[in-house]
Amino acid sequence: MAKVVVKSEIAGKVWKIDSKVGDQIDEEGQIMILESMKMEIPVLAPRGGTLKEILVAEGDSVAEGQAVATLEA
C-alpha cells in the first residue's frame, strides 16, 4: 500500500471536514472544504484509499501546497 499525501491547492481556511480517519475515500472523493475569498473549494482525493490522517482542524488556515491529509492507497 502506498502513502498518498493530499495537499491544498489554494491558501484558505478549513471550513468543514467531511471525512474521518478510517473512511474509504473514492478517487476525487471530497475530504474537506476550504473557504477562500468567500468561496467554498473542495479538497478532493487524488486517488482512492483509506483516510489515515487528517493534518488540520476546522478553522485552521492553510497555505497553497500544504499537506492536509494522508491516504493509504
mmCIF file of C-alpha atoms in Angstrom, residues 16-25 30-33 51 53-54:
data_model
loop_
_atom_site.group_PDB
_atom_site.id
_atom_site.type_symbol
_atom_site.label_atom_id
_atom_site.label_comp_id
_atom_site.label_asym_id
_atom_site.label_seq_id
_atom_site.Cartn_x
_atom_site.Cartn_y
_atom_site.Cartn_z
ATOM 1 C CA LYS A 16 -15.639 21.823 7.048
ATOM 2 C CA ILE A 17 -14.082 18.359 7.310
ATOM 3 C CA ASP A 18 -16.377 15.836 5.611
ATOM 4 C CA SER A 19 -14.464 12.614 6.306
ATOM 5 C CA LYS A 20 -12.923 10.900 9.300
ATOM 6 C CA VAL A 21 -9.865 8.703 9.772
ATOM 7 C CA GLY A 22 -10.609 5.172 8.597
ATOM 8 C CA ASP A 23 -13.120 6.215 5.920
ATOM 9 C CA GLN A 24 -12.803 4.691 2.454
ATOM 10 C CA ILE A 25 -12.410 7.574 0.003
ATOM 11 C CA GLN A 30 -14.345 15.063 -1.153
ATOM 12 C CA ILE A 31 -12.338 15.083 2.080
ATOM 13 C CA MET A 32 -12.907 18.648 3.270
ATOM 14 C CA ILE A 33 -13.964 22.112 2.158
ATOM 15 C CA LEU A 51 -8.028 8.043 5.061
ATOM 16 C CA GLU A 53 -4.539 11.112 8.898
ATOM 17 C CA ILE A 54 -6.217 14.493 8.907
#
